[in-house]
Amino acid sequence: MTISHDLDEAGLDRELKGLIADVLGLDPAQAEAFGPESGLFGHLPELDSMAVAGLLTEMEDRLGIVIEDDDVDGEMLETYGGLLAFAKAKLDPR
Amino acid sequence: MIFTWNTPARDGKDGSEEMLLAFDRGRPVRVLVCPAWFDEANKLRRFTVEVMRRLDSAGIDSLLPDLPGCNESMVPLAEQTLEGWRSTMAAAAGALRATHVLAIRAGALVAPEGLPGWHYAAQSGPKLLRGMIRARTIAAREAGIFETSEDLMAQGRAAGLVLGGWSIGGAMFAALESAEPALGPGQSDIAQSTVGGPGPWLRAEPGEDAGQAGRLAALIDESVGNPAP
């Protein structure tokens, strides 16, 4: 399931939205509407700690990254933009 | 549909009476279902039963015993071990006269190797623990407590740990750290990509997907070459 490391930005955005749609049971079209300010953890009642853990573990598998304890903070989980920026930084740490 | 069976005595302890859900019409193909574990068991409950219903329609019996310590089981979960669950599932296979096994997610870790069958989206012990430990550290952080995965792993190994409300004993925890699903003779993997669609264990709220359940049941039906009912 691991996808390429040279995923472009649009590809990463698509992958991440698809993953959130899978976790929340949304139509791809609904997830497509996520913007940088769209709230995640703490905003969506169904996105509890267990669901977030599942989401991060699936991100590791699909993006081929390792997410450490220290990586996980409020900022990264609070909004879609935060999560996307985190994934981008993990994939391209320059 | 709901039956009981008695697990054999083990390590000087009496066996226990455990419940199982079964579509049992005494047909030639009888599939033992090793369910997903813990939180995933809840998320996959309807999916699992829907697969069993489809198998029933296809003329295949299926048997889903509780893992001791889970669901209706009266024995304490914290005392369960990976080896104990393995031998319970092997005993269930014999007592229930199973001819095949369908292991779901971490169920693959306890699938009797003597039965032919399928591992659906098999989950390893380390990945199972990683997800549950992560859920705990995230919840703790929300509550203003700082716990590290490393400390929790050490604690789990030494004395067991409660993760997501499940009491996992020290022996179970330590065994899971290196438990990888292994295919027995006549067993094959069914990846989620073969079934198609998002893995039902990913859903934050347990959902169902009749299409996926139908496809998994059809793969099994095809694989046993069962004549149409």
PDB file of C-alpha atoms in Angstrom, chain A residues 8-74:
ATOM      1  CA  ASP A   8       3.564  15.721  -5.496  1.00  0.00           C
ATOM      2  CA  GLU A   9       1.581  18.130  -3.393  1.00  0.00           C
ATOM      3  CA  ALA A  10      -1.720  17.532  -5.172  1.00  0.00           C
ATOM      4  CA  GLY A  11      -1.147  13.784  -4.871  1.00  0.00           C
ATOM      5  CA  LEU A  12      -0.487  14.034  -1.142  1.00  0.00           C
ATOM      6  CA  ASP A  13      -3.584  16.192  -0.683  1.00  0.00           C
ATOM      7  CA  ARG A  14      -5.654  13.603  -2.534  1.00  0.00           C
ATOM      8  CA  GLU A  15      -4.179  10.717  -0.551  1.00  0.00           C
ATOM      9  CA  LEU A  16      -4.769  12.429   2.800  1.00  0.00           C
ATOM     10  CA  LYS A  17      -8.340  13.444   1.949  1.00  0.00           C
ATOM     11  CA  GLY A  18      -9.038   9.901   0.785  1.00  0.00           C
ATOM     12  CA  LEU A  19      -7.728   8.569   4.081  1.00  0.00           C
ATOM     13  CA  ILE A  20      -9.864  10.964   6.133  1.00  0.00           C
ATOM     14  CA  ALA A  21     -12.876   9.981   4.034  1.00  0.00           C
ATOM     15  CA  ASP A  22     -12.133   6.321   4.832  1.00  0.00           C
ATOM     16  CA  VAL A  23     -11.870   7.035   8.562  1.00  0.00           C
ATOM     17  CA  LEU A  24     -14.951   9.229   8.767  1.00  0.00           C
ATOM     18  CA  GLY A  25     -16.978   7.258   6.249  1.00  0.00           C
ATOM     19  CA  LEU A  26     -17.404  10.289   3.967  1.00  0.00           C
ATOM     20  CA  ASP A  27     -17.933  10.375   0.248  1.00  0.00           C
ATOM     21  CA  PRO A  28     -14.760  11.386  -1.580  1.00  0.00           C
ATOM     22  CA  ALA A  29     -16.643  14.527  -2.688  1.00  0.00           C
ATOM     23  CA  GLN A  30     -17.276  15.550   0.936  1.00  0.00           C
ATOM     24  CA  ALA A  31     -13.632  15.046   1.858  1.00  0.00           C
ATOM     25  CA  GLU A  32     -12.657  17.022  -1.248  1.00  0.00           C
ATOM     26  CA  ALA A  33     -14.249  20.058   0.431  1.00  0.00           C
ATOM     27  CA  PHE A  34     -11.699  19.970   3.299  1.00  0.00           C
ATOM     28  CA  GLY A  35      -9.671  23.179   3.432  1.00  0.00           C
ATOM     29  CA  PRO A  36      -6.650  24.169   5.537  1.00  0.00           C
ATOM     30  CA  GLU A  37      -8.905  25.469   8.320  1.00  0.00           C
ATOM     31  CA  SER A  38     -11.243  22.463   8.419  1.00  0.00           C
ATOM     32  CA  GLY A  39     -11.267  21.199  12.005  1.00  0.00           C
ATOM     33  CA  LEU A  40     -10.274  17.609  12.822  1.00  0.00           C
ATOM     34  CA  PHE A  41      -9.394  16.326  16.316  1.00  0.00           C
ATOM     35  CA  GLY A  42     -11.456  18.204  18.883  1.00  0.00           C
ATOM     36  CA  HIS A  43     -13.920  19.403  16.228  1.00  0.00           C
ATOM     37  CA  LEU A  44     -15.415  16.178  14.946  1.00  0.00           C
ATOM     38  CA  PRO A  45     -16.976  14.096  17.736  1.00  0.00           C
ATOM     39  CA  GLU A  46     -16.431  10.817  15.908  1.00  0.00           C
ATOM     40  CA  LEU A  47     -12.714  11.524  15.565  1.00  0.00           C
ATOM     41  CA  ASP A  48     -11.700  10.271  19.012  1.00  0.00           C
ATOM     42  CA  SER A  49      -8.223   9.218  20.151  1.00  0.00           C
ATOM     43  CA  MET A  50      -8.716   5.674  18.854  1.00  0.00           C
ATOM     44  CA  ALA A  51      -9.766   6.947  15.419  1.00  0.00           C
ATOM     45  CA  VAL A  52      -6.872   9.423  15.298  1.00  0.00           C
ATOM     46  CA  ALA A  53      -4.463   6.630  16.227  1.00  0.00           C
ATOM     47  CA  GLY A  54      -5.875   4.545  13.396  1.00  0.00           C
ATOM     48  CA  LEU A  55      -5.546   7.461  11.009  1.00  0.00           C
ATOM     49  CA  LEU A  56      -1.894   8.068  11.924  1.00  0.00           C
ATOM     50  CA  THR A  57      -1.048   4.369  11.689  1.00  0.00           C
ATOM     51  CA  GLU A  58      -2.660   4.173   8.251  1.00  0.00           C
ATOM     52  CA  MET A  59      -0.747   7.336   7.211  1.00  0.00           C
ATOM     53  CA  GLU A  60       2.484   5.564   8.175  1.00  0.00           C
ATOM     54  CA  ASP A  61       1.547   2.600   5.988  1.00  0.00           C
ATOM     55  CA  ARG A  62       0.300   4.529   2.992  1.00  0.00           C
ATOM     56  CA  LEU A  63       2.940   7.259   2.958  1.00  0.00           C
ATOM     57  CA  GLY A  64       5.836   5.103   4.141  1.00  0.00           C
ATOM     58  CA  ILE A  65       6.671   7.420   7.045  1.00  0.00           C
ATOM     59  CA  VAL A  66       7.233   6.864  10.776  1.00  0.00           C
ATOM     60  CA  ILE A  67       5.355   9.100  13.179  1.00  0.00           C
ATOM     61  CA  GLU A  68       7.004   9.482  16.594  1.00  0.00           C
ATOM     62  CA  ASP A  69       5.299  10.396  19.887  1.00  0.00           C
ATOM     63  CA  ASP A  70       6.857  13.850  19.763  1.00  0.00           C
ATOM     64  CA  ASP A  71       5.433  14.495  16.307  1.00  0.00           C
ATOM     65  CA  VAL A  72       1.887  14.227  17.560  1.00  0.00           C
ATOM     66  CA  ASP A  73       0.674  17.521  18.936  1.00  0.00           C
ATOM     67  CA  GLY A  74      -2.499  19.571  19.019  1.00  0.00           C
TER      68      GLY A  74
END
